[in-house]
Coordinates of C-alpha atoms and ligand atoms in Angstrom, one line a residue:
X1 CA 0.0 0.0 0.0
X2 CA 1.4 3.6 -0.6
X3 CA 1.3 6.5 1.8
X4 CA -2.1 8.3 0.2
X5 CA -5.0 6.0 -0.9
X6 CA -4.9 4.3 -4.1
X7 CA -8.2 5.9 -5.1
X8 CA -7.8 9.0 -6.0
X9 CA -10.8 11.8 -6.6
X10 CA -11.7 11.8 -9.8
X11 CA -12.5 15.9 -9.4
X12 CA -9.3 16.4 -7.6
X13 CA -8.2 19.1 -10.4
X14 CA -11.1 21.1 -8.0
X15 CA -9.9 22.7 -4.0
X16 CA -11.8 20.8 -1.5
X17 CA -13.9 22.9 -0.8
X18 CA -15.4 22.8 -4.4
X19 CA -14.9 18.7 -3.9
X20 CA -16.8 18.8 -1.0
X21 CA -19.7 21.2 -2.5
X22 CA -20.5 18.2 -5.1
X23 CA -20.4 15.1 -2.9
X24 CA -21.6 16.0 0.5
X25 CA -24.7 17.3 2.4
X26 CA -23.8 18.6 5.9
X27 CA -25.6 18.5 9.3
X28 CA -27.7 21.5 10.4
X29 CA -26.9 23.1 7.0
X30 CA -29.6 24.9 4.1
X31 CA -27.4 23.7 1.3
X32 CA -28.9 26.0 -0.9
X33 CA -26.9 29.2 0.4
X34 CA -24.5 27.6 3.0
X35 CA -21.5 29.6 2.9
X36 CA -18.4 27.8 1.5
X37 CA -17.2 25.0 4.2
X38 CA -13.8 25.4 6.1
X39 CA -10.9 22.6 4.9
X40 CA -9.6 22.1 8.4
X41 CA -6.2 20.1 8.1
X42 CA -4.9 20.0 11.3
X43 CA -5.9 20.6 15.3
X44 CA -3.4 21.1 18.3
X45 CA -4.7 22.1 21.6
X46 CA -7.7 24.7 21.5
X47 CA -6.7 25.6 17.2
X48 CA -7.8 23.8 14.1
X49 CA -5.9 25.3 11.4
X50 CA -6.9 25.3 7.8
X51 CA -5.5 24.8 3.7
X52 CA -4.2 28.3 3.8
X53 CA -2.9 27.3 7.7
X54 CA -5.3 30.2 9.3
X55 CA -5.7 29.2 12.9
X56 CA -9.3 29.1 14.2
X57 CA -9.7 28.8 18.3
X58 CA -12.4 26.4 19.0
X59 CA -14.5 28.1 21.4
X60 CA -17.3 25.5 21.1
X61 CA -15.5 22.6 21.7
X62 CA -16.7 21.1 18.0
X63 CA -20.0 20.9 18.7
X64 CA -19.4 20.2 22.4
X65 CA -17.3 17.3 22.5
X66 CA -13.6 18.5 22.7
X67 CA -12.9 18.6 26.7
X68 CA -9.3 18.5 25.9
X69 CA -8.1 20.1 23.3
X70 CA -7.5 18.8 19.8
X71 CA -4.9 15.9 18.6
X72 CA -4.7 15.2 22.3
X73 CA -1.4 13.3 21.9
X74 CA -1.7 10.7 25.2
X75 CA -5.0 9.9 24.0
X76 CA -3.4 9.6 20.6
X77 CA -1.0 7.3 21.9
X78 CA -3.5 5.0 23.6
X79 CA -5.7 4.8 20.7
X80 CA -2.7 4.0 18.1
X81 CA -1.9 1.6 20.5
X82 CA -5.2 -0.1 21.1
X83 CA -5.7 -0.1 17.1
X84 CA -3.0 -2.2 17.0
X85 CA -4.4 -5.1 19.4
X86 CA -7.7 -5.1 18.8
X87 CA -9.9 -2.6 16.5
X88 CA -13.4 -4.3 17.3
X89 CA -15.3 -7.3 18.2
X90 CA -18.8 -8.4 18.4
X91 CA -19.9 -7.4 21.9
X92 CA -23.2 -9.5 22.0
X93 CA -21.2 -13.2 23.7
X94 CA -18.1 -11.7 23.4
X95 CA -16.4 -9.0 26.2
X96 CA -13.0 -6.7 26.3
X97 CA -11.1 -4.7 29.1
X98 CA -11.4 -1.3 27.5
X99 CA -15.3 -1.6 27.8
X100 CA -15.0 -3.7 30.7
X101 CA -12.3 -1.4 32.8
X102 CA -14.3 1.9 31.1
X103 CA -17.4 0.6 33.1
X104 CA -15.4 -0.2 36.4
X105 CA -13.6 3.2 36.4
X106 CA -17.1 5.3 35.2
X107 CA -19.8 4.1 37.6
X108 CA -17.8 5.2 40.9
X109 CA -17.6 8.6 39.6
X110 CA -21.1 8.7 38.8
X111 CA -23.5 11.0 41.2
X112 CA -25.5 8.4 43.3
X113 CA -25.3 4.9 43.5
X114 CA -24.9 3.9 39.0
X115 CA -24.5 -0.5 38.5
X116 CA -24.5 -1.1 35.3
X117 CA -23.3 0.6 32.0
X118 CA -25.3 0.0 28.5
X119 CA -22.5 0.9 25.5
X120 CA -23.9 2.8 22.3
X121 CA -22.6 5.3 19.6
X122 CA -23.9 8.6 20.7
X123 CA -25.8 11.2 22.2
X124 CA -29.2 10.5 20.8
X125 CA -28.9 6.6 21.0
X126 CA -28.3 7.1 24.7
X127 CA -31.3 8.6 24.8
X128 CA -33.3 6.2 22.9
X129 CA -31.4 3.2 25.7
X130 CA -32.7 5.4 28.6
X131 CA -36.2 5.9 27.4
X132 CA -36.6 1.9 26.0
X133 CA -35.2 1.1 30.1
X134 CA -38.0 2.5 31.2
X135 CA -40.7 2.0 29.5
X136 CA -39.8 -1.5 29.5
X137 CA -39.0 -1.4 33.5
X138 CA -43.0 -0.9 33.9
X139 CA -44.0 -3.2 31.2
X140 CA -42.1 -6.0 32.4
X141 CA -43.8 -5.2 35.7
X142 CA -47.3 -5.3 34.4
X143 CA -48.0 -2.4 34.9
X144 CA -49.3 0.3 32.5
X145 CA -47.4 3.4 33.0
X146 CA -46.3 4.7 29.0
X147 CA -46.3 8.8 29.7
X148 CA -43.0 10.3 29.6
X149 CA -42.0 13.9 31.1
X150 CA -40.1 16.0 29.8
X151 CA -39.3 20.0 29.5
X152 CA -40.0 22.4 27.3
X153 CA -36.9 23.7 24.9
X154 CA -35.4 20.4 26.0
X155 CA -32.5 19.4 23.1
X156 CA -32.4 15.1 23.6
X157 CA -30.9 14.2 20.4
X158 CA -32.3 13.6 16.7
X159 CA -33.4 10.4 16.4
X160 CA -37.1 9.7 16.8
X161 CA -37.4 9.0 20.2
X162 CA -34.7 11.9 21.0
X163 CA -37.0 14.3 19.1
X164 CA -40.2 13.2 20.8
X165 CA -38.8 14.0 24.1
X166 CA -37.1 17.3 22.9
X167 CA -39.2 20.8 22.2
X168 CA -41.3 20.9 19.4
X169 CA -39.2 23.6 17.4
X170 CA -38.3 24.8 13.4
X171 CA -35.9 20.9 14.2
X172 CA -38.8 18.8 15.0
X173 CA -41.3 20.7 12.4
X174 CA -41.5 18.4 9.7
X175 CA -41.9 15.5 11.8
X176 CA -44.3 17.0 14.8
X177 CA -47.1 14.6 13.6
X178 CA -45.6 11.2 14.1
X179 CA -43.2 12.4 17.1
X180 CA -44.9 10.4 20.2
X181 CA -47.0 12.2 22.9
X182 CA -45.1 13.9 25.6
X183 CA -45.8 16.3 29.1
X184 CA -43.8 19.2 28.8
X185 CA -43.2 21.7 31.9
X186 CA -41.7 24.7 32.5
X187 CA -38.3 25.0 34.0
X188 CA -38.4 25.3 37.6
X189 CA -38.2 28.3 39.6
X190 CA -39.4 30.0 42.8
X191 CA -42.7 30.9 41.6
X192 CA -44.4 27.5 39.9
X193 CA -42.0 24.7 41.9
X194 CA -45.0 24.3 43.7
X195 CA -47.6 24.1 40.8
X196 CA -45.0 21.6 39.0
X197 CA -44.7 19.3 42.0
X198 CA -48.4 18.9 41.8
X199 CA -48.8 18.4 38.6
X200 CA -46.1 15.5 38.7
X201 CA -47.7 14.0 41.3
X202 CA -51.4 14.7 39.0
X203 CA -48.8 12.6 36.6
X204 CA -47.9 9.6 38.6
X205 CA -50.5 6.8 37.5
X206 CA -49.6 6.4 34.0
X207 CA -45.9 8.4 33.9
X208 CA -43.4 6.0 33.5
X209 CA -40.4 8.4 33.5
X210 CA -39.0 12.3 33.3
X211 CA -35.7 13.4 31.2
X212 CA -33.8 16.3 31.2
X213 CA -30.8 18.0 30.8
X214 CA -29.5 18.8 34.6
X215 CA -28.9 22.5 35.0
X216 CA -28.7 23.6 31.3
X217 CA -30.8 23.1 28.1
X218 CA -28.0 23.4 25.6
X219 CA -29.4 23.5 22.0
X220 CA -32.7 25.4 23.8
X221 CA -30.2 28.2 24.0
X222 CA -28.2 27.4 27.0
X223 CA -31.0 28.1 29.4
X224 CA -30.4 27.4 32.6
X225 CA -32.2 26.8 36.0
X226 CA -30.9 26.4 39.6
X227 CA -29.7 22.9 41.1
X228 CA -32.2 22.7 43.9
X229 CA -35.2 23.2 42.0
X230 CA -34.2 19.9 40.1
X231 CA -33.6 18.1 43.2
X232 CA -37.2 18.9 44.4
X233 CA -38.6 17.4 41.0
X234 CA -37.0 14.5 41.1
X235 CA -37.9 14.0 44.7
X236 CA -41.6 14.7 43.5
X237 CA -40.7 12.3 40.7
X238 CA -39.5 9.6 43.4
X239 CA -42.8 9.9 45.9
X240 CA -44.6 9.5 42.2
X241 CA -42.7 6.3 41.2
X242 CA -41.5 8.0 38.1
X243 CA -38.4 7.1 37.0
X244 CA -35.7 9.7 36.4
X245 CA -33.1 10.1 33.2
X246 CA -30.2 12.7 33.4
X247 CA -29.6 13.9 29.8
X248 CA -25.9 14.8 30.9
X249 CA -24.6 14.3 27.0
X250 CA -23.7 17.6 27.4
X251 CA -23.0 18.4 31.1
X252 CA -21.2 15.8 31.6
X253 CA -17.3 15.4 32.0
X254 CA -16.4 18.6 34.3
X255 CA -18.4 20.9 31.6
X256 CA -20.4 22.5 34.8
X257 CA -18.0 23.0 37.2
X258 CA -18.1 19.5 38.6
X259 CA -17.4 16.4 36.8
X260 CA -20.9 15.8 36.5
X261 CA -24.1 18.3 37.0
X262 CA -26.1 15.8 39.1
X263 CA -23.4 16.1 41.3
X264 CA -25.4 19.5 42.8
X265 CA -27.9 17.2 43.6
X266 CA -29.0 15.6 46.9
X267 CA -31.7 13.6 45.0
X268 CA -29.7 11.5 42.2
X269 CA -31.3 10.1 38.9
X270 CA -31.5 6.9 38.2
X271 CA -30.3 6.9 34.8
X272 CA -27.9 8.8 33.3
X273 CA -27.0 9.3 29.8
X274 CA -23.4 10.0 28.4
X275 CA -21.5 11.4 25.3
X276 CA -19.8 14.2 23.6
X277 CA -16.8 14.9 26.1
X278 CA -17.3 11.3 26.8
X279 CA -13.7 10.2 24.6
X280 CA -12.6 13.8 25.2
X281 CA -14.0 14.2 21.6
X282 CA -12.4 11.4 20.1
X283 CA -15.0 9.2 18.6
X284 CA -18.0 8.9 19.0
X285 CA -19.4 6.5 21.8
X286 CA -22.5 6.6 23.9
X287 CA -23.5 5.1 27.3
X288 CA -26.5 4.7 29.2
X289 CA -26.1 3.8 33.0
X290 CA -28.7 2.5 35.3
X291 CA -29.4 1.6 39.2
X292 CA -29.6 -2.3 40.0
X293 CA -33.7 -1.9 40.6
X294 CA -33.8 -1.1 37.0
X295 CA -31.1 -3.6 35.6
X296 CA -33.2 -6.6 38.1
X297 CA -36.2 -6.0 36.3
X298 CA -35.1 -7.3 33.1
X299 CA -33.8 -10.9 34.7
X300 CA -36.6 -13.1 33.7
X301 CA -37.0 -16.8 32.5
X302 CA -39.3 -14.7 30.1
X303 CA -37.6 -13.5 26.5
X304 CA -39.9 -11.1 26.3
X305 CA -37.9 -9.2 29.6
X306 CA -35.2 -8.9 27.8
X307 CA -33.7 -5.3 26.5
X308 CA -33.5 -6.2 22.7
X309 CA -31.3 -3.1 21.9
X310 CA -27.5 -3.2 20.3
X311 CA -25.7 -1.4 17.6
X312 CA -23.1 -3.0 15.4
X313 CA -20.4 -0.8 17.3
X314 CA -21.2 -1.2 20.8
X315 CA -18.3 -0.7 23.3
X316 CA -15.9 0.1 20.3
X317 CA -12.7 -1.2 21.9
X318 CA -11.3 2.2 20.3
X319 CA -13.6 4.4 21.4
X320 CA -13.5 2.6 25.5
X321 CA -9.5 3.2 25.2
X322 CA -10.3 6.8 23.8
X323 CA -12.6 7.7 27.0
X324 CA -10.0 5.9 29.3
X325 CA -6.9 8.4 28.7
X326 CA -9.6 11.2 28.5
X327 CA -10.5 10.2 32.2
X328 CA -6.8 9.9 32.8
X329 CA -6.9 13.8 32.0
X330 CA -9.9 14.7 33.4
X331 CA -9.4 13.3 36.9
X332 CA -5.7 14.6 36.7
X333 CA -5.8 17.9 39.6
X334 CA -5.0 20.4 36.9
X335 CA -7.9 19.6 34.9
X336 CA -9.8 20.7 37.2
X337 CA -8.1 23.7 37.9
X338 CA -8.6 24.6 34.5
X339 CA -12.4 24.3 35.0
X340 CA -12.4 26.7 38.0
X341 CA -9.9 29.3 36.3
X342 CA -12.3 29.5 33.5
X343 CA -15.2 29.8 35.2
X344 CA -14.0 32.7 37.5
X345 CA -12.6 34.4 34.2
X346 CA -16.2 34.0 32.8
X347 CA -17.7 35.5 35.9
X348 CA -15.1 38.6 35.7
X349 CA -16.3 38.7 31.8
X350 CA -20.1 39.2 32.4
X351 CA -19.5 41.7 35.0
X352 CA -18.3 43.6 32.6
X353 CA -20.5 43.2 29.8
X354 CA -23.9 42.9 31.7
X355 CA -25.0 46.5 31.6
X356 CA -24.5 46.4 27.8
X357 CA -27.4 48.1 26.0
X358 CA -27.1 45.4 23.6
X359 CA -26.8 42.7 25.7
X360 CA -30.4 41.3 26.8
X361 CA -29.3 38.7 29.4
X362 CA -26.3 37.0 30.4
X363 CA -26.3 33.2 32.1
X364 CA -23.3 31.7 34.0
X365 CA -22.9 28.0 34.7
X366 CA -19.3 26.2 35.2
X367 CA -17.4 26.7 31.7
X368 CA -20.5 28.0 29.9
X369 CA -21.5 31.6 29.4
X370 CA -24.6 32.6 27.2
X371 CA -25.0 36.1 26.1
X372 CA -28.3 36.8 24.6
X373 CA -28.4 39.6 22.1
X374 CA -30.8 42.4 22.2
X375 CA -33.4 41.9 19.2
X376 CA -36.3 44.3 19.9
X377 CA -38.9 42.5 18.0
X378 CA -37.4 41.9 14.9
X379 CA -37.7 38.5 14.2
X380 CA -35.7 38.9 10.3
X381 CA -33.1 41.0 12.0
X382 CA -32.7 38.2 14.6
X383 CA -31.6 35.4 11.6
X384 CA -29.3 37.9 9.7
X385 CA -27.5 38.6 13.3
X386 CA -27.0 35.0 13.8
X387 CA -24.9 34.8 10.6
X388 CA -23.4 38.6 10.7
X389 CA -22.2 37.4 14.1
X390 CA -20.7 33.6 13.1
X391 CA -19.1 35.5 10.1
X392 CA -17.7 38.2 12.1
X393 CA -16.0 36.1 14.8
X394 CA -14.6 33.4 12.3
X395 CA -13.0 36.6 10.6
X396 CA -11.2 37.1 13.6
X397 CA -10.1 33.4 14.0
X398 CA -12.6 32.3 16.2
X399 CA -15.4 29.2 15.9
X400 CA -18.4 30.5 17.8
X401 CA -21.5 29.4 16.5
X402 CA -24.5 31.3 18.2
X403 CA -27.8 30.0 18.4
X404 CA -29.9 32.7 17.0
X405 CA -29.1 35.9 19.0
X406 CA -27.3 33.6 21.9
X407 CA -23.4 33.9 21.8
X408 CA -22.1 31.5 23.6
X409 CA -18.6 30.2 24.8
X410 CA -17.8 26.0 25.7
X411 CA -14.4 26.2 25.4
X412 CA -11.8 23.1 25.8
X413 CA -10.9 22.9 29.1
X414 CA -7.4 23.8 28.0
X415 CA -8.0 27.2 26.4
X416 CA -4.9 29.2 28.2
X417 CA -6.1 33.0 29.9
X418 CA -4.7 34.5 27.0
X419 CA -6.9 33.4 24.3
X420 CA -10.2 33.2 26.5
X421 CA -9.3 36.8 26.9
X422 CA -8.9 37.5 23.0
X423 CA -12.7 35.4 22.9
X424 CA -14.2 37.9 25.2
X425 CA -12.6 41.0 23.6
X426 CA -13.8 40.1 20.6
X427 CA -17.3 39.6 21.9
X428 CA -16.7 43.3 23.3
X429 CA -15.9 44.5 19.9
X430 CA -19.0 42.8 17.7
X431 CA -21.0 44.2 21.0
X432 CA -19.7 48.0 19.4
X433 CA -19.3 47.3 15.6
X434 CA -22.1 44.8 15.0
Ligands
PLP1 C1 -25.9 16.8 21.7 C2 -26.9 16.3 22.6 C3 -27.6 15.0 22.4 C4 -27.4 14.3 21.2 O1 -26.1 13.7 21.0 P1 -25.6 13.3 19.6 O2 -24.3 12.6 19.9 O3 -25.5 14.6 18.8 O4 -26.6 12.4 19.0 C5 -28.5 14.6 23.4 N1 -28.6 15.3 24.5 C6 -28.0 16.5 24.8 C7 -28.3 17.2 26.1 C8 -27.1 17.0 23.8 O5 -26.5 18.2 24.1

């Protein structure tokens, strides 16, 4: 075999991005006027660099998943190593120690008492694990509890049981009429806790579980809601005998301050699902974890008790060796150092943007800062500053990709002060010019 593939493109007299243009169809993306797409080449840290060897810093984390930094190079090493052993195996009879010492390393760590791990590919099919454990849990018990609970603006993923349990939104719109029944509440606060415990405990007969994301609905636009309110829904949820799923795809890993979100809990979920920073943004990997009262239910003489659920890649050896070195990092002191220097450098950053005319609202949670834009009531205005603002900020070499008028920063964990400083001055500066 040579060094570069012995297939070569047979357009390759065009520049990649005019390659890619004819051949692919992105995520999240109106192909019709997308904007021409980056040819990223290489990532080191918090860059990616591209063709023309412009460095971008990736204050999003690539959609969340980069805890890190890019081209980590002791997860790099594991990996190359692990590729060399054993690249995959058929995990239905069969077992490995990446998944196996993944699991026994993971469940410890895990907010409340966490017994068994369920391997899938990502975000969404976590989602789908958690919600098929517990509807199952009460049909295998006979009894008939099918509602599920979930909140409004809640992001689960984009599969179909993901979207049913996520806000109906411009995502879900084409699909709305085949998406499955759900009970959607507010978030909590002060005022309605006390109207939402009610109506959970209205919900108990036929609820058989509630999902959400702890703390902070990410794609919602990073909305976020205060650890104790949680805590008294899922003890209303607990008195109801309705199970509980956190959705911490994207809290998890140290993202909120703590290694997980839940962790600001007293009253812990009993399922939790897991992904993005997961393999520090390796590969992709999912996992679904559950208590031993949910696992027990599915022992039964009976086939029909079983979870019939798998992927062809579950517990990719790879992807289990992946998430060990990122734990490595993670649970490594300076990690979390990192965590805490950022968010105090966050807190300094809103102080001083806060009283902004243009800025409508700020929101503060661990490494996450939203800053919502000040629209009036122009609704047009508000989709031409979405793109003014992505444009403006990749100009000056930085990924930020708001969600409408929400600017918001979910940076690698290793982002040094220096460039989270250029970040927020050149929020400052869009917050004059734009
Ligand atoms: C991203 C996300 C998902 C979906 O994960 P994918 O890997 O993109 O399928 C689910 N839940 C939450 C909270 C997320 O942020």
């Amino acid at each position: 075999m040579s060094d570069t593939f012995n297939t070569p493109a047979p357009t390759s007299n065009l520049n990649l991005t005019e390659r890619d243009q004819k051949v692919i169809w992105h995520p999240y993306t109106q192909m019709k006027n997308a904007l021409p797409h980056i040819p990223i080449v290489r990532g080191e840290g918090v860059y990616v660099f591209d063709e023309k060897g412009k460095k971008y810093i990736d204050a999003v984390s690539s959609w969340w998943v980069n805890i890190h930094g890019h081209s980590h190079p002791y997860i790099a090493k594991k990996v190359a190593e692990q590729l060399n052993v054993l690249e995959h195996v058929i995990f239905a009879g069969f077992t490995h120690e990446p998944a196996v010492l993944l699991a026994e390393r993971l469940l410890p760590i895990l907010p409340g008492q966490q017994d068994k791990v369920f391997y899938t590919d990502n975000g969404s099919t976590a989602v789908e694990v958690a919600l098929k454990m517990c509807l199952q849990y009460w049909n295998n018990k006979g009894i008939p509890k099918t509602k599920i609970l979930a909140f409004k603006n809640a992001y689960h993923g984009d599969t179909f049981g993901a979207m049913s349990v996520s806000g109906r939104s411009i995502f879900t719109d084409a699909f709305n009429g085949l998406l499955f029944d759900v009970e959607f509440i507010d978030l909590p606060n002060e005022d309605n806790i006390a109207n939402l415990k009610s109506q959970i405990a209205n919900l108990k007969s036929k609820t058989a579980c509630f999902i959400f994301e702890p703390l902070i609905l990410g794609s919602g636009g990073m909305l976020m809601y205060e650890a104790k309110y949680l805590d008294e829904l899922i003890f209303a949820c607990n008195e109801a005998e309705i199970l509980t799923i956190a959705d911490e795809v994207m809290t998890g890993f140290g993202r909120t301050g703590t290694y997980f979100a839940c962790e600001k809990l007293t009253n812990k979920p009993d399922i939790f699902c897991l992904s993005k920073g997961l393999t520090g943004g390796t590969m992709p990997l999912g996992i679904t974890t559950c208590s031993n009262k949910i696992f027990e239910a599915f022992l039964s003489e009976d086939k029909l008790k079983t979870l019939y659920h798998g992927h062809s890649f579950t517990a990719n050896p790879i992807a289990c060796v992946a998430s060990l070195a990122s734990l490595d990092i993670l649970l490594d002191s300076k990690t979390l150092q990192n965590i805490k220097r950022i968010e105090n450098k966050h807190a300094v950053f809103l102080e001083e943007i806060k009283s902004h005319t243009k800025v409508k609202a700020v929101r503060h949670t661990g490494t996450i800062i939203a800053i919502e834009w000040e629209t009036g009531n122009e609704t047009s205005y508000l989709s031409s500053l979405r793109n003014l603002l992505y444009a403006y900020f990749l100009d000056k070499g930085i990924i930020l990709r708001p969600l409408g008028n929400i600017i918001y920063i979910l940076p690698p964990y290793v982002i040094s002060d220096e460039d989270l400083d250029y970040v927020y001055s050149a929020i400052k500066s869009a917050l004059e010019e734009i």
